[in-house]
mmCIF file of C-alpha atoms in Angstrom:
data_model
loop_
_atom_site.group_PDB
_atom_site.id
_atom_site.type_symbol
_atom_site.label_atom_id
_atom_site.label_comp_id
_atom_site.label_asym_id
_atom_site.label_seq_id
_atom_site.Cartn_x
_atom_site.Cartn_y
_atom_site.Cartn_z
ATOM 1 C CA UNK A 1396 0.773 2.057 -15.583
ATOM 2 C CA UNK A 1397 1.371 0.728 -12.136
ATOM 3 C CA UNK A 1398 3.614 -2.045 -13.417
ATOM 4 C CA UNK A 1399 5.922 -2.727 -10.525
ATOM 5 C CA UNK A 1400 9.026 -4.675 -11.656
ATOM 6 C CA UNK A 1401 12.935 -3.966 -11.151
ATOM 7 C CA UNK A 1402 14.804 -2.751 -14.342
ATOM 8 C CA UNK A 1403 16.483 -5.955 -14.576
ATOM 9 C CA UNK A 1404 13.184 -8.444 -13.964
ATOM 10 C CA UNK A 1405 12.480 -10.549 -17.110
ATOM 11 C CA UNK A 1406 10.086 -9.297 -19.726
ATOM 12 C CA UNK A 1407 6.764 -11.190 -19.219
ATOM 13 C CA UNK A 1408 4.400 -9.560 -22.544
ATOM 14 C CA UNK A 1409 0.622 -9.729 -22.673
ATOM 15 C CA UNK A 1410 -0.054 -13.630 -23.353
ATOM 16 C CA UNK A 1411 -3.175 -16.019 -23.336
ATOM 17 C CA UNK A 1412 -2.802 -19.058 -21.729
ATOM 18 C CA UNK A 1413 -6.095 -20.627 -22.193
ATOM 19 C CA UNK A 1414 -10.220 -19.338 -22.201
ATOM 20 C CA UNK A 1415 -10.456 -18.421 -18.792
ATOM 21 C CA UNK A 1416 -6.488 -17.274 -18.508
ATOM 22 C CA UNK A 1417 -3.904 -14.547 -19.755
ATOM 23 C CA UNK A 1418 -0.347 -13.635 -18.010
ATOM 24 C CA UNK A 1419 1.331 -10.483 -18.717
ATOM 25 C CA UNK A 1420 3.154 -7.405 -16.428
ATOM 26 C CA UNK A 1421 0.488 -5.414 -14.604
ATOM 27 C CA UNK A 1422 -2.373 -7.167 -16.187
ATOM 28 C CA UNK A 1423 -4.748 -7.312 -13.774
ATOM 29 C CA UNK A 1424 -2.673 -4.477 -11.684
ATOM 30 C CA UNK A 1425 -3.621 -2.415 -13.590
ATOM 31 C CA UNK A 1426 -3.726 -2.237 -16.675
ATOM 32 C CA UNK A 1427 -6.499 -4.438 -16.634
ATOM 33 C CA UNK A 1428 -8.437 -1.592 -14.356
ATOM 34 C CA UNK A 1429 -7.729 1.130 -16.680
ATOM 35 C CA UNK A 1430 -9.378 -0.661 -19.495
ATOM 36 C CA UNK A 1431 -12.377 -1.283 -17.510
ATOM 37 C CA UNK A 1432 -12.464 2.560 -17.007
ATOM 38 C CA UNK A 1433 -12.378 3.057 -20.703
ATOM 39 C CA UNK A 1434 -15.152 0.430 -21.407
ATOM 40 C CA UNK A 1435 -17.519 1.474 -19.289
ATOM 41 C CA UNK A 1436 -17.383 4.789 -20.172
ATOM 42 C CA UNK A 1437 -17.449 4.012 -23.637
ATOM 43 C CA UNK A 1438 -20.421 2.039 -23.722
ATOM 44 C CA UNK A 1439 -22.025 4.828 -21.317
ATOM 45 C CA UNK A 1440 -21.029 7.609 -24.133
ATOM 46 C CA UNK A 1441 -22.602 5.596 -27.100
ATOM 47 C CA UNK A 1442 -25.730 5.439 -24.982
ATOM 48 C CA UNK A 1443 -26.028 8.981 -24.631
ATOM 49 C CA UNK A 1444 -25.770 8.274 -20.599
ATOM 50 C CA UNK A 1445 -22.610 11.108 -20.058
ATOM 51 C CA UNK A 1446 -24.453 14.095 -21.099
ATOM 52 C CA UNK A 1447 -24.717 16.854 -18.613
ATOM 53 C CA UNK A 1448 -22.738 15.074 -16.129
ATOM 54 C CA UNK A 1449 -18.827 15.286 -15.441
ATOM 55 C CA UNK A 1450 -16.256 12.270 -15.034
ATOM 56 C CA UNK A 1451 -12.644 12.871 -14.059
ATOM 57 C CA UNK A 1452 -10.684 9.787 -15.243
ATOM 58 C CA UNK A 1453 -6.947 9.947 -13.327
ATOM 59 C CA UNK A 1454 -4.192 7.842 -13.891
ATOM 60 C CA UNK A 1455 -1.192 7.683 -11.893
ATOM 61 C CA UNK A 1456 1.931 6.098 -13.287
ATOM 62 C CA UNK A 1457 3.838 6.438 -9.705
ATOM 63 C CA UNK A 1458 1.735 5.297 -7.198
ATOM 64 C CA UNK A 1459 4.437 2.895 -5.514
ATOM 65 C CA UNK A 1460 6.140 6.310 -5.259
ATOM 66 C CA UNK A 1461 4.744 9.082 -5.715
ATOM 67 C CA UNK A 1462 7.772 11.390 -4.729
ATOM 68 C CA UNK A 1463 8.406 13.849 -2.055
ATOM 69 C CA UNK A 1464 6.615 16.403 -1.144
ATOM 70 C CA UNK A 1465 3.583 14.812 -1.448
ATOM 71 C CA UNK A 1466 1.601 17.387 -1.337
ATOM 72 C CA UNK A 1467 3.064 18.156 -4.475
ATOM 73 C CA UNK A 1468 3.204 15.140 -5.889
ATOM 74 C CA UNK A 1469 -0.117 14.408 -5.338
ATOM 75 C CA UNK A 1470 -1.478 17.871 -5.141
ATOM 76 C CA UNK A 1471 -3.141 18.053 -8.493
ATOM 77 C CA UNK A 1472 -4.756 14.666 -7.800
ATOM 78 C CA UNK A 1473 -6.574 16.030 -5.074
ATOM 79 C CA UNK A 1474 -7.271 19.439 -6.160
ATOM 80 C CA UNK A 1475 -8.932 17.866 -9.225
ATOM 81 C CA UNK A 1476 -10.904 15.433 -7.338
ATOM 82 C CA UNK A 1477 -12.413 18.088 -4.642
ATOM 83 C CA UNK A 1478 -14.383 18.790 -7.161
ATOM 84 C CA UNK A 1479 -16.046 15.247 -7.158
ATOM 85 C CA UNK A 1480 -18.316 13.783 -5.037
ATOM 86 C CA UNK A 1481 -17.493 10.144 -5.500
ATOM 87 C CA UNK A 1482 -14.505 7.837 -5.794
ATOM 88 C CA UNK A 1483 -13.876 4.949 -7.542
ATOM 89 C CA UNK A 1484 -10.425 2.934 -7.850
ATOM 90 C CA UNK A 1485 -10.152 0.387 -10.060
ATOM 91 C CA UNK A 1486 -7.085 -1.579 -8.233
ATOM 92 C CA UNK A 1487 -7.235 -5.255 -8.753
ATOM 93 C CA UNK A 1488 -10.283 -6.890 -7.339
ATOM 94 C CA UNK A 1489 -9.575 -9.234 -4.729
ATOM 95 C CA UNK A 1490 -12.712 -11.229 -5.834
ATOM 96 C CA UNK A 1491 -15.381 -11.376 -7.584
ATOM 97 C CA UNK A 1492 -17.933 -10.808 -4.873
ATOM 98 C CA UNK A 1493 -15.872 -8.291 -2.588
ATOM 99 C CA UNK A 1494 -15.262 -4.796 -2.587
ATOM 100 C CA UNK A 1495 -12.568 -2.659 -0.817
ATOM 101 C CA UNK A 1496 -14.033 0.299 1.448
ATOM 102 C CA UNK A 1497 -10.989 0.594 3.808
ATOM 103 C CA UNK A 1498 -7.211 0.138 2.898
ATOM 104 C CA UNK A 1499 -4.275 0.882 5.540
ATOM 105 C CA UNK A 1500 -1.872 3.665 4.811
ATOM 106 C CA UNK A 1501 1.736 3.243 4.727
ATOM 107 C CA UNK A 1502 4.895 4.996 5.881
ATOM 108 C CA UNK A 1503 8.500 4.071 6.695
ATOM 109 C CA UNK A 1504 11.104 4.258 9.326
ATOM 110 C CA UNK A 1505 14.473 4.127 9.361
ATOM 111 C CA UNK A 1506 16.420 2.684 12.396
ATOM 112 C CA UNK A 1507 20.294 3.701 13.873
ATOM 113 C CA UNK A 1508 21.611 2.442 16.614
ATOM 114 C CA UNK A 1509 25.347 2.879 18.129
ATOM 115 C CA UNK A 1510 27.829 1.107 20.229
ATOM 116 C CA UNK A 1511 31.222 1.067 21.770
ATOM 117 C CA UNK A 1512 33.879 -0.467 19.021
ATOM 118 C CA UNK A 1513 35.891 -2.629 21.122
ATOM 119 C CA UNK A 1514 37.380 -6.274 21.237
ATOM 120 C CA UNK A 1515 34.341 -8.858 21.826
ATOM 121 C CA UNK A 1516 35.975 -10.318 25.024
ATOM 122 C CA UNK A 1517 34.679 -7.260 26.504
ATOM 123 C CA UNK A 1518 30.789 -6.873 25.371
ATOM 124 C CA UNK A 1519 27.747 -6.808 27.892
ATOM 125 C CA UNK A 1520 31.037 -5.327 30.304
ATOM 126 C CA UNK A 1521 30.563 -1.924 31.759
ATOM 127 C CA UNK A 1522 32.871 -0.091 30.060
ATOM 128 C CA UNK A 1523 32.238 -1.931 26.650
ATOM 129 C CA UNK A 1524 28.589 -2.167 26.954
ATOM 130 C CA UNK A 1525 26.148 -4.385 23.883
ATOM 131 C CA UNK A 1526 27.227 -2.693 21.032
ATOM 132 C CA UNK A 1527 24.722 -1.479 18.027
ATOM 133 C CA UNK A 1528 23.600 -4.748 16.891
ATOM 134 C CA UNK A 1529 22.440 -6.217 19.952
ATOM 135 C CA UNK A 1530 20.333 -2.534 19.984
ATOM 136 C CA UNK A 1531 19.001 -2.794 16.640
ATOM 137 C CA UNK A 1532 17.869 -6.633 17.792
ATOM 138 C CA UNK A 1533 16.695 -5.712 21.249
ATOM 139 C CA UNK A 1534 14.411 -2.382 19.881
ATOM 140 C CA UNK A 1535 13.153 -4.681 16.588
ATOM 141 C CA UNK A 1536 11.896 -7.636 19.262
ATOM 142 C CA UNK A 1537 10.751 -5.350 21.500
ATOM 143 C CA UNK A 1538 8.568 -3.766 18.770
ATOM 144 C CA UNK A 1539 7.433 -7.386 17.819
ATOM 145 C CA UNK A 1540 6.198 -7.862 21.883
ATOM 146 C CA UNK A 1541 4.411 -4.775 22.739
ATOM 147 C CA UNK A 1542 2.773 -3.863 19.249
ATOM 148 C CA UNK A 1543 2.425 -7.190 17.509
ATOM 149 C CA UNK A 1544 -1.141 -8.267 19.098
ATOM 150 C CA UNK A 1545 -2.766 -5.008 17.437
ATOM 151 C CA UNK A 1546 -5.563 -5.180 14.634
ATOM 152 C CA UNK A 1547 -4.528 -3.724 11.528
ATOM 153 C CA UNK A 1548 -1.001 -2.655 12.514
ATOM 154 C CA UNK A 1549 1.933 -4.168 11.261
ATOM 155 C CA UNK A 1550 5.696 -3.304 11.148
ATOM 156 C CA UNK A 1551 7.905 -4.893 8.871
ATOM 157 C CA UNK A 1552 12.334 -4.386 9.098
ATOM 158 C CA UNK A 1553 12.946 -4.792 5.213
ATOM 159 C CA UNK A 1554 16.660 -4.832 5.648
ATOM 160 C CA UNK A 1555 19.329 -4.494 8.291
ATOM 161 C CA UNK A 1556 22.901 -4.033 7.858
ATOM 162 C CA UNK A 1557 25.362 -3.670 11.113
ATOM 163 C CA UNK A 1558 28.970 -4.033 11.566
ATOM 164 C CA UNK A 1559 32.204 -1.568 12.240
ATOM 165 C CA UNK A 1560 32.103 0.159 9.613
ATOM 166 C CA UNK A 1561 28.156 0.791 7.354
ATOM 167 C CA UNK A 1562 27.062 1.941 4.281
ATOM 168 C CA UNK A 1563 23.281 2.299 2.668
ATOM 169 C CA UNK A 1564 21.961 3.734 -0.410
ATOM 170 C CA UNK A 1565 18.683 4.171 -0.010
ATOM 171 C CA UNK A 1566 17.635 4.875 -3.662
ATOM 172 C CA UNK A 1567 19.716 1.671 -4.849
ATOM 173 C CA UNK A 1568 18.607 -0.418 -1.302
ATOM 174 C CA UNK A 1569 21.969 -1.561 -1.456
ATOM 175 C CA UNK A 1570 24.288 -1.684 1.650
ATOM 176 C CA UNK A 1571 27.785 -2.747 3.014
ATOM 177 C CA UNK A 1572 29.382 -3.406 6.241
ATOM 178 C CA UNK A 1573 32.680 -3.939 7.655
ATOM 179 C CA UNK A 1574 33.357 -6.473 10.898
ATOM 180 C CA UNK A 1575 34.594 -9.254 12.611
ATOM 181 C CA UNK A 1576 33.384 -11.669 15.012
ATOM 182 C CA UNK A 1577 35.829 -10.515 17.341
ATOM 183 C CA UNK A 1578 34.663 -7.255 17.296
ATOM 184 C CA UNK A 1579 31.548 -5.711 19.139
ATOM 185 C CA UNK A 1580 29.591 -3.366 16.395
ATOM 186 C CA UNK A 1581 29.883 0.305 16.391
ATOM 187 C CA UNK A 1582 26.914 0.553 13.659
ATOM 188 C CA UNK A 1583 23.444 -0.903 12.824
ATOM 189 C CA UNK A 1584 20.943 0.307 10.317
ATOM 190 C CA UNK A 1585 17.351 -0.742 9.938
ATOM 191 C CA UNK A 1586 14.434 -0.043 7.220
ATOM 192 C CA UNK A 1587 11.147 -0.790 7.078
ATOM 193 C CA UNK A 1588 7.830 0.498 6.553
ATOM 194 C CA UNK A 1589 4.243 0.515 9.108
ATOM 195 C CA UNK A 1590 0.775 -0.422 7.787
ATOM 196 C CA UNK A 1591 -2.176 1.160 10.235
ATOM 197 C CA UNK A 1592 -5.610 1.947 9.708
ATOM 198 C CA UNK A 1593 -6.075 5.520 10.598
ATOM 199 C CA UNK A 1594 -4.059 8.359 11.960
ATOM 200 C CA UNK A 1595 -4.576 7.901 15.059
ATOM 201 C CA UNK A 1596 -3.350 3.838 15.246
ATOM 202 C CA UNK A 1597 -0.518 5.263 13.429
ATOM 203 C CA UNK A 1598 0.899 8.105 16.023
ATOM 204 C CA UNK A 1599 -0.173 5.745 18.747
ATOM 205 C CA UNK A 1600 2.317 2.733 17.266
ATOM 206 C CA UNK A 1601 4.911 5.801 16.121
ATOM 207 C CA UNK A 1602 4.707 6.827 20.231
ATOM 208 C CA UNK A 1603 5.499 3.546 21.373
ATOM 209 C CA UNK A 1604 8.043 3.279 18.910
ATOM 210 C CA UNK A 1605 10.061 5.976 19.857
ATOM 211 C CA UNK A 1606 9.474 5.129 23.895
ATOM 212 C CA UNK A 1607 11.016 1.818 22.811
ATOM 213 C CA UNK A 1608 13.801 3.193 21.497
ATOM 214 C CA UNK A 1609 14.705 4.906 23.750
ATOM 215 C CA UNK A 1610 14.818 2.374 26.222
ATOM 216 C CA UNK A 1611 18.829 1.795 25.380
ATOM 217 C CA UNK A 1612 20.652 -1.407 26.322
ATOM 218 C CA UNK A 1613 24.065 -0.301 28.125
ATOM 219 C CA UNK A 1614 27.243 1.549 26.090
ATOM 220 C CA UNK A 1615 24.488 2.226 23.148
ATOM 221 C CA UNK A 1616 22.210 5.302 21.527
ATOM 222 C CA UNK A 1617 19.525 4.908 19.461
ATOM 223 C CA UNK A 1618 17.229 7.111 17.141
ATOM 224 C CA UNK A 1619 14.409 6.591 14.677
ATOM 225 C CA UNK A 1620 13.354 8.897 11.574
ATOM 226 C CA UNK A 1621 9.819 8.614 10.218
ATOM 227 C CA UNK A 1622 8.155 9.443 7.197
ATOM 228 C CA UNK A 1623 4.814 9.446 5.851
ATOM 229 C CA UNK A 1624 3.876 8.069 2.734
ATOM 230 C CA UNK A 1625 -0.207 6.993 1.491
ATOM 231 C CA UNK A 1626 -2.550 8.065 3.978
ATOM 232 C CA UNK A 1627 -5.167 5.630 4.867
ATOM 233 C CA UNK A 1628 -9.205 5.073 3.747
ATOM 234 C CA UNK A 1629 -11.265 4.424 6.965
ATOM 235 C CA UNK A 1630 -14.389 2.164 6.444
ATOM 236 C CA UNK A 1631 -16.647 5.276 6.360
ATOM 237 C CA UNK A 1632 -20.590 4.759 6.305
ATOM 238 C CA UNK A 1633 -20.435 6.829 2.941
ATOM 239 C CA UNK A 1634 -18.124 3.855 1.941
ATOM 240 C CA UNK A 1635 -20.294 1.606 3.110
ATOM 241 C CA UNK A 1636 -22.926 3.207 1.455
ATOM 242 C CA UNK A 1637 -21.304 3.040 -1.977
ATOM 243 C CA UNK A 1638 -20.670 -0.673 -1.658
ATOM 244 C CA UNK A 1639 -24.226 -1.221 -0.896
ATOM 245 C CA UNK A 1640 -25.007 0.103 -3.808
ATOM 246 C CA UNK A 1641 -22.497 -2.078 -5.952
ATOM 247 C CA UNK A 1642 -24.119 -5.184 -4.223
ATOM 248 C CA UNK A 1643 -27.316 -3.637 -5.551
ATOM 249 C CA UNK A 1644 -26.328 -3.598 -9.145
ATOM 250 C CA UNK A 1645 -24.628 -7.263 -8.842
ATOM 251 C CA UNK A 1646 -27.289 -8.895 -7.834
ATOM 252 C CA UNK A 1647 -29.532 -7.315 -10.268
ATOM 253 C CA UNK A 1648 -27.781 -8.130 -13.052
ATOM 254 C CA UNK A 1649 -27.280 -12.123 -11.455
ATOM 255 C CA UNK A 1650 -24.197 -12.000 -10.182
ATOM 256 C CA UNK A 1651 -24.335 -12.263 -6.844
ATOM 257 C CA UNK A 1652 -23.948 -10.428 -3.600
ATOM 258 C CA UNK A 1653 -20.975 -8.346 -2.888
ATOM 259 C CA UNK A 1654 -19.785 -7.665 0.778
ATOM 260 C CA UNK A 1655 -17.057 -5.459 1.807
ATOM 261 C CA UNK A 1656 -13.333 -6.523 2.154
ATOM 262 C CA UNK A 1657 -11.360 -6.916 5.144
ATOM 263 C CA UNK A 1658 -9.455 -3.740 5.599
ATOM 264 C CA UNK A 1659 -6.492 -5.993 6.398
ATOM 265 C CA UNK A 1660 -6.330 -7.690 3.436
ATOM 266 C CA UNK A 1661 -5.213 -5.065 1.009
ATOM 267 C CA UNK A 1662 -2.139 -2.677 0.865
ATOM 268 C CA UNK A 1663 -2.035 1.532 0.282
ATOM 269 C CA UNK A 1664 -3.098 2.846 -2.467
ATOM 270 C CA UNK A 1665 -3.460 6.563 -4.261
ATOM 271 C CA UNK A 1666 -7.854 6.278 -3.468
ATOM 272 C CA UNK A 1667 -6.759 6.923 -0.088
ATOM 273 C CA UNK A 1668 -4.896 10.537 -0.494
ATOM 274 C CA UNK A 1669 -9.412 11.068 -1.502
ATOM 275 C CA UNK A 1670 -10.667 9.468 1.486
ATOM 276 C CA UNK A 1671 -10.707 12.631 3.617
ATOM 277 C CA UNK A 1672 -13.131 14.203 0.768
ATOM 278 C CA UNK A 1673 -14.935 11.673 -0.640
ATOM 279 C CA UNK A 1674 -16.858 8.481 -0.375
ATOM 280 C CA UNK A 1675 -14.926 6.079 -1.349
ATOM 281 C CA UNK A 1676 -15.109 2.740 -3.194
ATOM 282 C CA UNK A 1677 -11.991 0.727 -4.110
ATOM 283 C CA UNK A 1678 -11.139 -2.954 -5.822
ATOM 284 C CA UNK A 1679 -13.192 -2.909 -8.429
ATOM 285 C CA UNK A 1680 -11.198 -3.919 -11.474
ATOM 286 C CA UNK A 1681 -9.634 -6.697 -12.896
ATOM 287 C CA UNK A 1682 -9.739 -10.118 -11.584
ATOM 288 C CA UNK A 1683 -6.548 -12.016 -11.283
ATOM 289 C CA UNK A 1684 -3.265 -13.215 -8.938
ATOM 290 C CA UNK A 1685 0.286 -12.919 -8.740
ATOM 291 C CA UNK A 1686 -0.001 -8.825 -8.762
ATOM 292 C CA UNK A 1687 3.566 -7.337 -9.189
ATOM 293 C CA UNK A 1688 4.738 -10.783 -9.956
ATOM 294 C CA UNK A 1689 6.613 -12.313 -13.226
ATOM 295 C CA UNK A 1690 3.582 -14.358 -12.964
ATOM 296 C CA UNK A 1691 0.479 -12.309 -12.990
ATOM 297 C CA UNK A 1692 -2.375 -12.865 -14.631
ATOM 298 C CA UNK A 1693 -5.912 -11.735 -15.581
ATOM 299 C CA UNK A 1694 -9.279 -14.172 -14.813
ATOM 300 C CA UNK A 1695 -10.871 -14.068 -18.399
ATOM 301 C CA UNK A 1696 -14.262 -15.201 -17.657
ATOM 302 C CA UNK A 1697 -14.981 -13.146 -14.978
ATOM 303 C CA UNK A 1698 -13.960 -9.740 -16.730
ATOM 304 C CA UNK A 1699 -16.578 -9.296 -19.277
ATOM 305 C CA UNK A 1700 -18.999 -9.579 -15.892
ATOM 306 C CA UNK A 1701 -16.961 -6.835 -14.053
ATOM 307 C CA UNK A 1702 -17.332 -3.927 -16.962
ATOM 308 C CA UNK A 1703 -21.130 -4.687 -17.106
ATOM 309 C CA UNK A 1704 -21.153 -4.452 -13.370
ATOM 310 C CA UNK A 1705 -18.617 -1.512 -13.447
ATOM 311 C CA UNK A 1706 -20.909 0.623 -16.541
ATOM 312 C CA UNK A 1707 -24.738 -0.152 -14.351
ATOM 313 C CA UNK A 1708 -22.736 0.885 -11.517
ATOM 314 C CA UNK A 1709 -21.474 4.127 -12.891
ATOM 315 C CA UNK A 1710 -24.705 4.834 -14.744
ATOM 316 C CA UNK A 1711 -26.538 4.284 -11.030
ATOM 317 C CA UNK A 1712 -24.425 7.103 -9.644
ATOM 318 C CA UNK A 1713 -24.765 9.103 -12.404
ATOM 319 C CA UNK A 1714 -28.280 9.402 -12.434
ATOM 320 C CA UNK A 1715 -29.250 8.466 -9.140
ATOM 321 C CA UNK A 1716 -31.072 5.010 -10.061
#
């Protein structure tokens, strides 16, 4: 579940290192999560704490892509939890004594840009103009300048590939080009994605964008394509309110206060397709580092602590306690 490694990463099974340590793929993202779900609600079951009240558990096996359209994709998830009044994610907690009531969305662009082919004696000339790579470069810094300052927002080019002659595969992320040195570029091609912290930072940053873009250097065009992906989860007082409550339960049971995350701090993730329904509370599963990494691992000691936290905190909702 939510075990995000290419086909041809090495296999990395479930392994304890020491008392207070285990490695494995996905965990503490998240498998580690999904067996906090199952041990709260366990031990909540056995106590006779589940009657008359109704849990939907979800798992998602494609949240690092869900498929388009995602209103399909995703459609059932929501549907399901309309019905709800209260969500809970169990993504990977980023410590002990934080919780996650806001996470940015995510979407991705795609950049072209065009130029005049011609001999490279004759580039920033009238008739020959900058060509597409000097474009793609001038739009990319130019995105850096004017939008780079902002809170929350950030804008990453994953790849770029420019030359005479271009090729991408965007399911593979593989690319070619064709040039020389002597040449000025006829074809540039940029990817990457755009983190923001509700819809409106993120058709603000997409406006500039595009006014950027369209600001062409001589002999050149330009055009970007958009396209949505995980909406994001505001910090919403109901969010709030929910991790006042966990702080509640933590330090009742010893453990300490718990204070909300920075929004910042944490990537998209499939709570947030909720967050326009529901209150909200994310982050609260397994301890650990090195998420999506050959390296990950799962904090031992702290664990048994997070599923007693994770059960009071579940029985508090449930009951209203």
């Amino acid at each position: 579940m939510d075990t995000v490694f290419e086909a041809d990463m090495p296999f990395s099974p479930f392994t304890i290192i020491n008392d207070s340590t285990a490695t494995g793929q996905g965990v503490n993202d998240m498998k580690g999560g999904n067996v906090m779900i199952f041990a709260s609600l366990k031990a909540l079951h056995e106590l006779g704490m589940l009657k008359d009240r109704t849990i939907v558990v979800y798992f998602t096996g494609d949240e690092e892509n869900a498929g388009n359209p995602e209103e399909v994709s995703r459609g059932d998830f929501i549907r399901r939890a309309q019905s709800c009044d209260i969500a809970l994610g169990y993504e990977t907690a980023q410590g002990f004594n934080i919780a996650t009531v806001a996470r940015r969305g995510a979407s991705t662009w795609s950049l072209e840009t065009e130029g005049n082919q011609a001999h490279s004696s004759g580039v920033f000339s009238e008739r020959v103009g900058y060509g597409a790579i000097y474009e793609a470069s001038r739009i990319l810094n130019q995105f850096r300048e004017e939008l780079g300052g902002e809170t929350y927002l950030t804008f990453n080019p994953g790849q770029i590939v420019g030359g005479s002659d271009i090729s991408f595969d965007s399911q593979s992320g593989k690319a070619e080009a064709l040039g020389k040195t002597n040449i000025v570029s006829r074809k540039a091609y940029v990817t990457g994605d755009l983190r923001f912290l509700g819809e409106d930072q993120k058709e603000r940053a997409r406006e500039k964008m595009r006014a950027i873009v369209d600001q062409n250097l001589p002999g050149t065009s330009a055009r970007i394509v958009f396209q949505d992906g995980i909406p994001s989860m505001p910090p919403t007082e109901g969010n709030l309110a929910l991790a006042g409550i966990l702080d509640q339960v933590s330090q009742d049971l010893g453990f300490g206060e718990v204070r909300p995350g920075d929004p910042g701090s944490r990537g998209a993730g499939d709570i947030s397709y909720l967050a326009e329904y529901l209150d909200c509370l994310d982050g609260i599963g397994a301890p650990g580092r090195g998420a999506h990494t050959p390296n990950e691992t799962i904090n031992l000691k702290e664990y048994p602590d997070l599923i007693k936290r994770s059960t009071l905190l579940v029985y508090r909702l449930l009951h209203g306690k």
